[in-house]
Coordinates of C-alpha atoms and ligand atoms in Angstrom, one line a residue:
M1 CA 11.4 16.7 2.9
D2 CA 9.1 16.6 -0.2
K3 CA 9.2 12.9 -1.2
A4 CA 7.3 13.7 -4.4
A5 CA 10.7 15.1 -5.7
M6 CA 11.9 11.5 -6.0
Y7 CA 9.3 11.0 -8.8
K8 CA 11.1 13.6 -10.9
L9 CA 14.0 11.2 -11.4
T10 CA 13.5 9.5 -14.8
Y11 CA 13.5 5.7 -15.2
G12 CA 13.0 3.2 -18.0
L13 CA 11.3 -0.2 -17.7
F14 CA 13.0 -3.4 -18.7
V15 CA 12.6 -7.1 -18.9
L16 CA 15.7 -8.7 -17.3
T17 CA 16.4 -12.3 -18.4
A18 CA 18.8 -14.9 -17.3
K19 CA 19.5 -18.6 -17.8
D20 CA 20.7 -21.2 -15.3
G21 CA 21.2 -24.6 -17.0
A22 CA 18.0 -25.4 -18.7
K23 CA 16.0 -22.8 -16.6
D24 CA 15.1 -19.5 -18.4
N25 CA 13.5 -16.7 -16.4
G26 CA 12.9 -13.0 -16.5
C27 CA 11.6 -10.1 -14.3
I28 CA 10.8 -6.4 -14.6
I29 CA 13.3 -3.8 -13.4
N30 CA 13.3 0.0 -13.7
T31 CA 17.0 0.7 -13.0
A32 CA 19.4 0.1 -15.9
M33 CA 21.8 2.6 -17.3
Q34 CA 25.0 2.9 -19.2
V35 CA 27.8 4.2 -16.9
T36 CA 30.9 4.2 -19.2
T37 CA 31.3 4.0 -22.9
T38 CA 35.0 2.9 -23.0
P39 CA 34.7 0.2 -21.9
N40 CA 31.0 -0.1 -22.6
R41 CA 29.5 -0.8 -19.2
I42 CA 26.1 -0.8 -17.7
I43 CA 24.6 -1.2 -14.2
I44 CA 21.4 -2.9 -13.3
V45 CA 19.7 -2.9 -9.9
V46 CA 17.7 -6.0 -9.0
N47 CA 15.5 -6.7 -6.0
K48 CA 16.9 -9.8 -4.1
Q49 CA 13.4 -11.3 -3.9
N50 CA 13.4 -11.9 -7.7
Y51 CA 14.4 -15.4 -8.8
T52 CA 16.3 -13.8 -11.7
H53 CA 18.5 -12.0 -9.1
D54 CA 19.7 -15.3 -7.7
M55 CA 20.3 -16.7 -11.2
I56 CA 22.5 -13.7 -12.2
M57 CA 24.4 -14.0 -8.9
K58 CA 25.2 -17.5 -9.9
T59 CA 25.7 -17.3 -13.7
K60 CA 27.0 -13.6 -14.0
E61 CA 25.2 -13.1 -17.3
F62 CA 21.9 -11.5 -18.4
N63 CA 20.0 -9.6 -21.1
V64 CA 18.1 -6.4 -20.6
S65 CA 15.2 -5.9 -23.1
C66 CA 14.3 -2.2 -23.2
L67 CA 10.5 -2.1 -23.2
S68 CA 8.9 0.3 -25.8
E69 CA 5.9 2.6 -25.5
E70 CA 4.0 -0.2 -27.4
V71 CA 4.3 -2.4 -24.3
T72 CA 1.0 -3.7 -22.8
F73 CA 0.1 -4.2 -19.1
D74 CA 0.1 -7.9 -19.8
I75 CA 3.9 -7.9 -20.0
F76 CA 4.1 -6.4 -16.5
K77 CA 1.7 -9.0 -15.2
H78 CA 3.5 -11.8 -16.9
F79 CA 7.1 -10.9 -16.0
G80 CA 6.6 -8.7 -12.9
F81 CA 3.6 -9.9 -10.9
Q82 CA 4.5 -13.6 -10.6
S83 CA 7.7 -15.4 -9.6
G84 CA 9.8 -17.8 -11.7
R85 CA 10.0 -19.9 -8.5
D86 CA 6.3 -20.7 -9.0
V87 CA 5.7 -20.7 -12.7
D88 CA 7.6 -21.1 -16.0
K89 CA 7.3 -17.7 -17.5
M90 CA 8.8 -18.9 -20.8
E91 CA 6.5 -21.8 -21.6
S92 CA 3.7 -19.8 -23.1
R93 CA 5.7 -18.9 -26.3
S94 CA 9.2 -19.3 -27.6
Y95 CA 11.6 -16.4 -27.3
P96 CA 14.7 -15.8 -29.4
R97 CA 18.1 -16.2 -27.8
A98 CA 21.0 -13.8 -28.0
E99 CA 24.7 -14.8 -28.5
N100 CA 24.9 -15.6 -24.8
D101 CA 22.1 -18.2 -25.2
I102 CA 19.8 -16.1 -22.9
V103 CA 16.3 -15.2 -24.2
Y104 CA 15.2 -11.6 -24.9
L105 CA 11.9 -10.0 -25.7
D106 CA 11.5 -9.5 -29.5
E107 CA 8.2 -7.6 -29.4
M108 CA 7.2 -4.4 -27.5
S109 CA 10.9 -3.9 -27.0
S110 CA 13.2 -1.3 -28.6
A111 CA 16.4 -3.1 -28.1
Y112 CA 18.2 -5.7 -26.0
I113 CA 21.6 -5.4 -24.3
S114 CA 23.7 -8.4 -23.1
G115 CA 25.8 -8.0 -20.0
K116 CA 28.5 -10.0 -18.3
V117 CA 28.8 -9.1 -14.6
I118 CA 32.1 -7.6 -13.3
S119 CA 31.1 -6.8 -9.7
E120 CA 28.1 -6.9 -7.4
T121 CA 27.3 -4.3 -4.7
D122 CA 25.0 -5.3 -1.8
M123 CA 22.5 -2.6 -1.3
G124 CA 20.3 -4.2 1.3
T125 CA 17.0 -5.0 -0.4
H126 CA 18.7 -5.0 -3.8
T127 CA 22.0 -5.8 -5.6
M128 CA 23.6 -3.5 -8.0
F129 CA 25.4 -5.4 -10.8
L130 CA 28.1 -3.7 -12.9
A131 CA 28.5 -5.4 -16.3
D132 CA 30.4 -5.3 -19.5
V133 CA 28.2 -5.0 -22.6
T134 CA 29.0 -8.1 -24.7
D135 CA 26.3 -7.7 -27.3
A136 CA 23.4 -5.4 -28.2
K137 CA 20.8 -5.0 -30.9
V138 CA 18.1 -2.4 -31.9
L139 CA 14.7 -4.2 -32.4
G140 CA 12.4 -1.5 -33.6
E141 CA 11.7 2.2 -34.0
A142 CA 9.2 2.6 -31.1
E143 CA 10.4 4.9 -28.3
P144 CA 11.6 3.3 -25.1
V145 CA 9.0 3.5 -22.4
S146 CA 9.7 5.6 -19.3
Y147 CA 8.3 4.8 -15.8
S148 CA 6.2 8.0 -15.9
Y149 CA 4.7 7.0 -19.3
Y150 CA 3.8 3.6 -17.7
Q151 CA 2.1 5.4 -14.8
K152 CA 0.1 7.7 -17.2
H153 CA -0.8 5.4 -20.2
I154 CA -0.2 1.7 -19.5
K155 CA -1.2 1.0 -15.9
P156 CA -5.0 0.5 -15.7
A157 CA -6.9 3.5 -14.3
P158 CA -8.5 2.6 -10.9
Q159 CA -12.3 1.9 -11.3
P160 CA -14.3 5.0 -10.2
S161 CA -16.1 4.4 -6.9
K162 CA -17.7 6.5 -4.2
N163 CA -16.2 4.1 -1.6
V164 CA -13.1 5.3 0.3
G165 CA -10.1 3.2 -0.4
W166 CA -6.4 2.9 -1.3
V167 CA -4.9 2.6 -4.8
C168 CA -1.7 0.7 -5.6
K169 CA 0.7 3.1 -7.3
I170 CA 2.4 0.3 -9.1
C171 CA -0.5 -1.6 -10.7
G172 CA -3.7 0.3 -10.0
Y173 CA -5.3 -2.3 -7.7
V174 CA -7.9 -0.7 -5.4
Y175 CA -8.3 -1.7 -1.7
E176 CA -11.7 -0.6 -0.5
G177 CA -11.8 0.4 3.1
E178 CA -10.9 3.2 5.5
D179 CA -7.7 1.7 6.9
L180 CA -5.2 -0.2 4.9
P181 CA -3.5 -2.8 7.1
E182 CA 0.3 -2.0 7.6
D183 CA 1.3 -5.5 6.5
F184 CA -1.0 -5.5 3.4
I185 CA 0.5 -6.9 0.2
C186 CA -1.0 -6.0 -3.2
P187 CA -2.6 -9.2 -4.5
I188 CA -1.8 -8.2 -8.1
C189 CA 1.8 -6.9 -8.0
K190 CA 2.9 -8.0 -4.5
H191 CA 4.1 -4.5 -3.5
P192 CA 3.7 -3.5 0.1
A193 CA 1.3 -1.1 1.8
S194 CA 3.8 1.7 1.5
D195 CA 3.2 1.7 -2.3
F196 CA -0.5 2.5 -1.8
E197 CA -2.1 6.0 -1.7
R198 CA -5.5 7.1 -0.5
R199 CA -7.9 8.0 -3.3
Ligands
FE1 FE1 -0.2 -3.5 -7.0

């Protein structure tokens, strides 16, 4: 099997936000799509390790901010490479709230879509949420960013070096050394050794 074929599927990149009581939080996801227009429904797929996942399980509501091609790597570091269990991701600036009182990203984002969960499907490492679209708004004219655009233009290029090593395919971090330990976790984005490739 040619696993590279899997990279020919197209994905976007999104900031997924939720609110549980006074707690706001958000994470990065790459799987969100409209599945029916009447009724207007979307699915999102979220890794169970994300704190935002547990908040949506409890509250059944979320916003999806559709990142644009203007997005910077800092947004991925801020929302994707640290956990809301350890830090308050919303304290650095104030974010606007949608009708559902959940924050959304109003810059580097083409639109936001609010969802109310109808059902959850356990997918092992992830949960797939099916949701009614309760609100949505276009925020700018910039093109929505695709995962391949992120890979080519937003993720920092690995620093050139003669040393052998392994490159994280998610964030570009370089591990220098002949053998990458099987249980290695990327210190930047926390992805496992399976997301590294030899350079
Ligand atoms: Fe990484």
